[in-house]
mmCIF file of C-alpha atoms in Angstrom:
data_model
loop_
_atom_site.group_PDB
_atom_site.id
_atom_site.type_symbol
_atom_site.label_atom_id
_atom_site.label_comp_id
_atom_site.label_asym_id
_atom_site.label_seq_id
_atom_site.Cartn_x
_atom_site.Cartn_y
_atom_site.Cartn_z
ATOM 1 C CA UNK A 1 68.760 -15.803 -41.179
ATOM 2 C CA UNK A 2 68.944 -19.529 -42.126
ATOM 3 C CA UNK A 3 70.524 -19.424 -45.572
ATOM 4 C CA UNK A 4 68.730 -23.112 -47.055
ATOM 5 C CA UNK A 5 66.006 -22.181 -49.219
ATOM 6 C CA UNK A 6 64.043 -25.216 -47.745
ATOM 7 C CA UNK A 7 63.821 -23.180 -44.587
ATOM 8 C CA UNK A 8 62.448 -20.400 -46.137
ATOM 9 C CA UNK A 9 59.301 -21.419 -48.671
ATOM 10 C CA UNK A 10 56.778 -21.410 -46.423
ATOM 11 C CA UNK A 11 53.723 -18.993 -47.442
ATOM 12 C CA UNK A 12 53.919 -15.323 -46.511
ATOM 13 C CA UNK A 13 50.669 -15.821 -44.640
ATOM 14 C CA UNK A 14 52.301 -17.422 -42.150
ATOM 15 C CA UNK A 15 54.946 -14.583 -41.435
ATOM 16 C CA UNK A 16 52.075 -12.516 -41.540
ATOM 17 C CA UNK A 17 49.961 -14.546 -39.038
ATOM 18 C CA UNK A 18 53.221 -14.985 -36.464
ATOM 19 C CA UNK A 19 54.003 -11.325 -36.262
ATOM 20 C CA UNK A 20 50.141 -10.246 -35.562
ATOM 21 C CA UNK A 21 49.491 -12.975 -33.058
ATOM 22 C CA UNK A 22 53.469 -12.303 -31.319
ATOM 23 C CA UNK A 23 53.630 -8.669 -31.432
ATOM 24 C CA UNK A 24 55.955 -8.579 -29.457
ATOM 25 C CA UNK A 25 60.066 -8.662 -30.951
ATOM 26 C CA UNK A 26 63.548 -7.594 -30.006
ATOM 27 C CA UNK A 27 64.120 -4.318 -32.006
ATOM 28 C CA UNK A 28 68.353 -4.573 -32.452
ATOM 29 C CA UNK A 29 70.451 -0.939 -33.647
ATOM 30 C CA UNK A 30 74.215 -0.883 -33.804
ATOM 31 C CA UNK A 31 75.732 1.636 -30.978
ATOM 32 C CA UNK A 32 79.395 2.696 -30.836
ATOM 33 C CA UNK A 33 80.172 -0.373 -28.567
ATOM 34 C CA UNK A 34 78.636 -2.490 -31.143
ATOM 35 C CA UNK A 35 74.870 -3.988 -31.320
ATOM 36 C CA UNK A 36 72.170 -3.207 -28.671
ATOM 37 C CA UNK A 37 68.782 -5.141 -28.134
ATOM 38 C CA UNK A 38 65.419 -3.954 -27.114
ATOM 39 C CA UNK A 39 62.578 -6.175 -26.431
ATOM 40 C CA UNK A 40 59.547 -3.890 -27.732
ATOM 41 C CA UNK A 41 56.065 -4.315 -28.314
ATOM 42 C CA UNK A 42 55.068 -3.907 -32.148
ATOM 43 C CA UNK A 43 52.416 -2.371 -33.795
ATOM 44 C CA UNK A 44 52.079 -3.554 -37.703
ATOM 45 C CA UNK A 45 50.294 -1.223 -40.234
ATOM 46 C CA UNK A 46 47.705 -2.657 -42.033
ATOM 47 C CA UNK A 47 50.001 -3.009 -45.366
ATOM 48 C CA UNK A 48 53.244 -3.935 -43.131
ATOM 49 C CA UNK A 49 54.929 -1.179 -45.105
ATOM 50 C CA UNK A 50 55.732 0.185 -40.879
ATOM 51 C CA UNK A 51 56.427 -0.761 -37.389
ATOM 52 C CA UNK A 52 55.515 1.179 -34.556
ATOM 53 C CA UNK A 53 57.106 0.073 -31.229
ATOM 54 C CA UNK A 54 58.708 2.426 -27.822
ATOM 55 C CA UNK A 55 61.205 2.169 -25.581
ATOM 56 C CA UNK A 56 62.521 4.091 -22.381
ATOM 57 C CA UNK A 57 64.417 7.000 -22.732
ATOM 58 C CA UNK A 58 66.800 5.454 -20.503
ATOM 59 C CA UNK A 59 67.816 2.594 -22.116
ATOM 60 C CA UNK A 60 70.825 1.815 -23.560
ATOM 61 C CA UNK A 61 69.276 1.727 -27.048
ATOM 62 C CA UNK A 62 67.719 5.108 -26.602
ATOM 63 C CA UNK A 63 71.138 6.800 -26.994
ATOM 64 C CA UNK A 64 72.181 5.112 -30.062
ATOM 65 C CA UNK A 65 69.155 6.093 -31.952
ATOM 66 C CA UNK A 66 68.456 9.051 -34.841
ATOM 67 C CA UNK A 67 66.138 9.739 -37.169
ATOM 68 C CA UNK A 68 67.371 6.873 -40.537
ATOM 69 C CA UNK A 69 69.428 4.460 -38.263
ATOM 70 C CA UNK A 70 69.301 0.878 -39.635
ATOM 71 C CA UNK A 71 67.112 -1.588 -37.439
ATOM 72 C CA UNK A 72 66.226 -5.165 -37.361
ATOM 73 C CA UNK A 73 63.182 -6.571 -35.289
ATOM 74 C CA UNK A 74 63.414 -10.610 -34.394
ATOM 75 C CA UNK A 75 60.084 -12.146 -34.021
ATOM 76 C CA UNK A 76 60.235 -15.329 -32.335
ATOM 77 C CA UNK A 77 57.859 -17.393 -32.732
ATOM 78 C CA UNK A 78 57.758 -21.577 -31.271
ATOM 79 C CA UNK A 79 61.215 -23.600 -30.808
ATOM 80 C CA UNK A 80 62.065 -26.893 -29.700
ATOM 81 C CA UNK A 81 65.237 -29.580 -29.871
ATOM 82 C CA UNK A 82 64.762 -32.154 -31.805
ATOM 83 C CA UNK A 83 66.656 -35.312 -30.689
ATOM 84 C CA UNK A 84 68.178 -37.824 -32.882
ATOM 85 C CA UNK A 85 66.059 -40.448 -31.427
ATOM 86 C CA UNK A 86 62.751 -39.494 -32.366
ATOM 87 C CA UNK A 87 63.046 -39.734 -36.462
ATOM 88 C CA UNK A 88 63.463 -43.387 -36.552
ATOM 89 C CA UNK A 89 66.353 -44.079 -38.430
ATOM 90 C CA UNK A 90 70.024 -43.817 -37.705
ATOM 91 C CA UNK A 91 72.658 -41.304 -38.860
ATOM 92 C CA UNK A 92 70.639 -38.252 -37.828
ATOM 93 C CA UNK A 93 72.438 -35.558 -36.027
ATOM 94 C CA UNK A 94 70.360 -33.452 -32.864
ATOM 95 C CA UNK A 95 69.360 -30.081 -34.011
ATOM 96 C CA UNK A 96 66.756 -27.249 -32.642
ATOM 97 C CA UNK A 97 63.639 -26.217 -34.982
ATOM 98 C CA UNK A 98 61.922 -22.757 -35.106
ATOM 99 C CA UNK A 99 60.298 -19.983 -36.833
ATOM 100 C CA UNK A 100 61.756 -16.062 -36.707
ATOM 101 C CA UNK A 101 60.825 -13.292 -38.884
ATOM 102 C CA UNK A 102 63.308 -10.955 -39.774
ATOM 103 C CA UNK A 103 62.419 -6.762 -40.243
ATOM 104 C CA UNK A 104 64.736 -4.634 -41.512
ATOM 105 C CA UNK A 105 64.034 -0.653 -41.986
ATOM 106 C CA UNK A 106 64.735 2.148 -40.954
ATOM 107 C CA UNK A 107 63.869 4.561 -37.680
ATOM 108 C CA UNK A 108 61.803 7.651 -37.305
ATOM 109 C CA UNK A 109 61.527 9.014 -34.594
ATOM 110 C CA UNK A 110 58.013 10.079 -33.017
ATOM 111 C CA UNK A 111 57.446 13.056 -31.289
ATOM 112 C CA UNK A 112 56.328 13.554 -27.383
ATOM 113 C CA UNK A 113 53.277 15.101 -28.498
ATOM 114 C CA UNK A 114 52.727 11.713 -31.072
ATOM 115 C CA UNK A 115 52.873 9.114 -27.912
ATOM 116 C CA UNK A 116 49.289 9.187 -26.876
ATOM 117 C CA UNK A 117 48.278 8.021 -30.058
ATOM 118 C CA UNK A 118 50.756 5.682 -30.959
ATOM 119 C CA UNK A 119 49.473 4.408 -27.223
ATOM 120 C CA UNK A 120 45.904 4.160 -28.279
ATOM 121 C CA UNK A 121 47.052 2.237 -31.450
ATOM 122 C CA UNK A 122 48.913 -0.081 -29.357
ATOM 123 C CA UNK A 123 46.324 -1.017 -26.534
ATOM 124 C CA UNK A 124 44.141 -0.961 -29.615
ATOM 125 C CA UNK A 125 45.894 -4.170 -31.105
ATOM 126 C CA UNK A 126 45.943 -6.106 -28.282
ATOM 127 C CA UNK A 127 43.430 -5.246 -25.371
ATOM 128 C CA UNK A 128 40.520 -6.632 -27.804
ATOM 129 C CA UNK A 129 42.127 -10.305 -27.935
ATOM 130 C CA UNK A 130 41.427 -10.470 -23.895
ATOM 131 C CA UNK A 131 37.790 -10.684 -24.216
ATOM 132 C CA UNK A 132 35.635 -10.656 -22.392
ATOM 133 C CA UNK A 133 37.398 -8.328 -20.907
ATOM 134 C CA UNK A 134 36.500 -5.094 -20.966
ATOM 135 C CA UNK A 135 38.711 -3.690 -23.222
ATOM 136 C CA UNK A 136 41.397 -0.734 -21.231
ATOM 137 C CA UNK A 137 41.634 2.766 -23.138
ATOM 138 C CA UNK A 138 43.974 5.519 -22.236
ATOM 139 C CA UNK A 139 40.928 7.545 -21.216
ATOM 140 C CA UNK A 140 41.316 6.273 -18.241
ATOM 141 C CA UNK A 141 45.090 8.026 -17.441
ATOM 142 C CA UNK A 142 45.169 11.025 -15.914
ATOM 143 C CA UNK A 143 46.271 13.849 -18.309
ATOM 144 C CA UNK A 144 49.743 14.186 -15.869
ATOM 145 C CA UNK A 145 49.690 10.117 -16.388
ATOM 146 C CA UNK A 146 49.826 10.632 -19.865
ATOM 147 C CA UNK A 147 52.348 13.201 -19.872
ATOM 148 C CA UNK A 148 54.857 11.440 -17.715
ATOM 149 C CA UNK A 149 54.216 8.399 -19.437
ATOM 150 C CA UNK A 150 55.195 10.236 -22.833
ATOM 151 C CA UNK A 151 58.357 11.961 -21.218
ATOM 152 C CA UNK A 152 59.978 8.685 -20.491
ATOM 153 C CA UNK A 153 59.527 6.548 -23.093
ATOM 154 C CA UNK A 154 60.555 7.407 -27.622
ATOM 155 C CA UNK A 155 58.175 6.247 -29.987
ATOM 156 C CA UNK A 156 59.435 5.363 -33.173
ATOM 157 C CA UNK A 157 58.427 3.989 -36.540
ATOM 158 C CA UNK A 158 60.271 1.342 -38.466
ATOM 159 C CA UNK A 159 59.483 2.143 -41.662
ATOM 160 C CA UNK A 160 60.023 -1.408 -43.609
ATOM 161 C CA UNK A 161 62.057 -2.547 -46.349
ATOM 162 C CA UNK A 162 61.761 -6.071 -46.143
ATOM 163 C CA UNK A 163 60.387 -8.884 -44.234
ATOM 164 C CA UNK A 164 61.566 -12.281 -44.308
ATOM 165 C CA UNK A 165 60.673 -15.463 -42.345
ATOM 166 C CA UNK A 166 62.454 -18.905 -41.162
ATOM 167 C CA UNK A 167 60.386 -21.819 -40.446
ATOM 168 C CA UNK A 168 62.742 -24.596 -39.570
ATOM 169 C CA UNK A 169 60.275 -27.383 -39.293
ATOM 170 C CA UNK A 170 62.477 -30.647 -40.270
ATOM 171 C CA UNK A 171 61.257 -30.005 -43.965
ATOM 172 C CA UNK A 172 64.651 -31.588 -45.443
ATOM 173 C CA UNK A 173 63.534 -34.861 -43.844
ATOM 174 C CA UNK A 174 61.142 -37.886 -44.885
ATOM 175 C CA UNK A 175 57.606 -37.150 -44.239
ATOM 176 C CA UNK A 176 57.344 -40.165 -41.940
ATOM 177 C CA UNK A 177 60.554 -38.796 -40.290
ATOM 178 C CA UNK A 178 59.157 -35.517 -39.593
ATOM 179 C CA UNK A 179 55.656 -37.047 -38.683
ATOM 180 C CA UNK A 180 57.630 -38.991 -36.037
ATOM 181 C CA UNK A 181 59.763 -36.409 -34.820
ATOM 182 C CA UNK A 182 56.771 -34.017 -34.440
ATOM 183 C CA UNK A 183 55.036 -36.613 -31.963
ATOM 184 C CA UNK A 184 57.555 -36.672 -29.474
ATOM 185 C CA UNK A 185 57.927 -32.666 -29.391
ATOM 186 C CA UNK A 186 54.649 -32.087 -28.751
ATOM 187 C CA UNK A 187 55.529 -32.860 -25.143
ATOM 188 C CA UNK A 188 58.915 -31.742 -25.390
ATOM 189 C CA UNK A 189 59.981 -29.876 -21.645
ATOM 190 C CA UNK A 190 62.683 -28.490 -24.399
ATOM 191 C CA UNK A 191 62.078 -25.562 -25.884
ATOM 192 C CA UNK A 192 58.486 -23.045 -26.055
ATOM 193 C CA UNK A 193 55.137 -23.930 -27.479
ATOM 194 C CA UNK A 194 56.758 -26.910 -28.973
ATOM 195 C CA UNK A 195 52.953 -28.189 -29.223
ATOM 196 C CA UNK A 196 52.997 -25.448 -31.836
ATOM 197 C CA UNK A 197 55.771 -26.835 -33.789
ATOM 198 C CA UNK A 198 55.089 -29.514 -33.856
ATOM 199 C CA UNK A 199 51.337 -28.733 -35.262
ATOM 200 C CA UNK A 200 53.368 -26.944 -37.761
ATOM 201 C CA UNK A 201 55.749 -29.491 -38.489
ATOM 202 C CA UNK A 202 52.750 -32.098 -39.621
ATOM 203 C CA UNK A 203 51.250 -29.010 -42.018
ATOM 204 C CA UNK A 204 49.543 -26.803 -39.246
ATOM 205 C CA UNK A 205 49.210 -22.836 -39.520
ATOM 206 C CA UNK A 206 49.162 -20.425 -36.361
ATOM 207 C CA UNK A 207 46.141 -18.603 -37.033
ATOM 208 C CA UNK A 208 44.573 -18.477 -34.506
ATOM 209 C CA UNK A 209 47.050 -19.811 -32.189
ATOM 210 C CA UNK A 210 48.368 -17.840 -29.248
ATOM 211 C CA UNK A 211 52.475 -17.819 -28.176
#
C-alpha cells in the first residue's frame, strides 16, 4: 500500500462505499511457485468482519489453498495519469492517481453442501442494483444445475483482520493545482472512470456511483 499518510486519511466511509459498489477484487494467496491471483466476486458481511467470494476448482489458486492460509483481496476502484501539464505550474513530475482497498485475513473453506447459499447471498447483493429488472434467484437452476455448479467451483470465507484504503487523489498539491488537474482528467482516454477521480479529487464521494 502507499506508505504517505496523506494518501491514506480519507474517511472509512469511503472504503466502505468502494468495496459495496465494486464487489468485485483480485483475491491473491502465496503458492509454492510464489503468489497467485484470482479475480473473485465478493460478498461483504454486514459488519465487514468477512468476505465471501469462489473460485474454480481448477484454478491455479484452488491448489494452493487450506483452511487458515493468509489472503489479500485488491479492490480497485477509479485510476487515471495525471500529466505534468495540467497543474499549472512548473517542476511537477507525471504520476498516476487511484483508490485500492487492501483486505487481509484469513481462508475458510466452505463446504459443497454450503455453495447454494453462499450463491443466493451473492446474486442477492447484486441482482437488486439492475432494476427494473426482475431480479434472477437460483430457483430457477435445476437441482443437477446446482449440483454441478457446486462441484466445480470452492467457496470460501475471508474472515478479516484489517481493511485499509489508498485514495491517491493529488492531496499533497495546492487546491487550485488539484482543481486544475482534476478538469483535464475528467476526459482523460488514460486510465478508468477517471470522471470518478476526478469528482473525487475536487471533494466528491462514490456513493452512489457505479465502476
Amino acid at each position: 500500500m502507499e506508505p504517505r499518510s496523506v494518501f491514506r486519511s480519507e474517511p472509512d466511509f469511503l472504503s466502505i462505499n468502494l468495496m459495496l459498489v465494486r464487489g468485485f477484487g483480485t483475491l491473491l494467496v502465496n503458492g509454492k511457485a510464489g503468489p497467485i491471483a484470482q479475480p473473485a466476486p465478493l460478498v461483504f458481511a454486514d459488519d465487514f468482519k468477512s468476505v465471501e467470494t469462489h473460485i474454480a476448482r481448477a484454478s491455479g489458486l484452488y491448489t494452493a489453498l487450506s483452511d487458515g492460509i493468509e489472503c489479500t483481496i485488491l479492490i480497485h476502484g477509479p485510476d487515471g495519469y495525471i500529466s505534468p501539464d495540467w497543474y499549472g505550474k512548473a517542476g511537477e513530475v507525471p504520476t498516476w492517481n487511484y483508490a485500492m482497498i487492501e483486505v487481509r485475513g484469513t481462508a475458510e473453506i466452505l463446504p459443497e453442501a454450503g455453495v447454494p447459499d453462499y450463491l443466493d447471498r451473492l446474486v442477492a447483493s447484486v441482482e437488486p442494483r439492475l432494476a427494473p429488472k426482475e431480479p434472477w434467484s437460483t430457483e430457477q437452476l435445476t437441482a443437477k444445475r446446482m449440483r454441478d455448479f457446486a462441484a466445480q467451483v470452492c467457496a470460501l470465507r475471508i474472515n478479516v483482520r484489517s481493511i485499509e484504503g489508498t485514495w491517491k487523489l493529488c492531496q499533497d498539491k495546492p487546491t487550485a493545482s488539484r482543481e486544475a488537474a482534476a478538469k483535464h482528467l475528467q476526459h482523460s482516454p488514460l486510465g478508468q472512470h477517471t470522471d470518478v477521480l476526478a469528482a473525487l479529487m475536487v471533494g466528491g464521494g462514490v456513493t452512489g456511483l457505479n465502476f
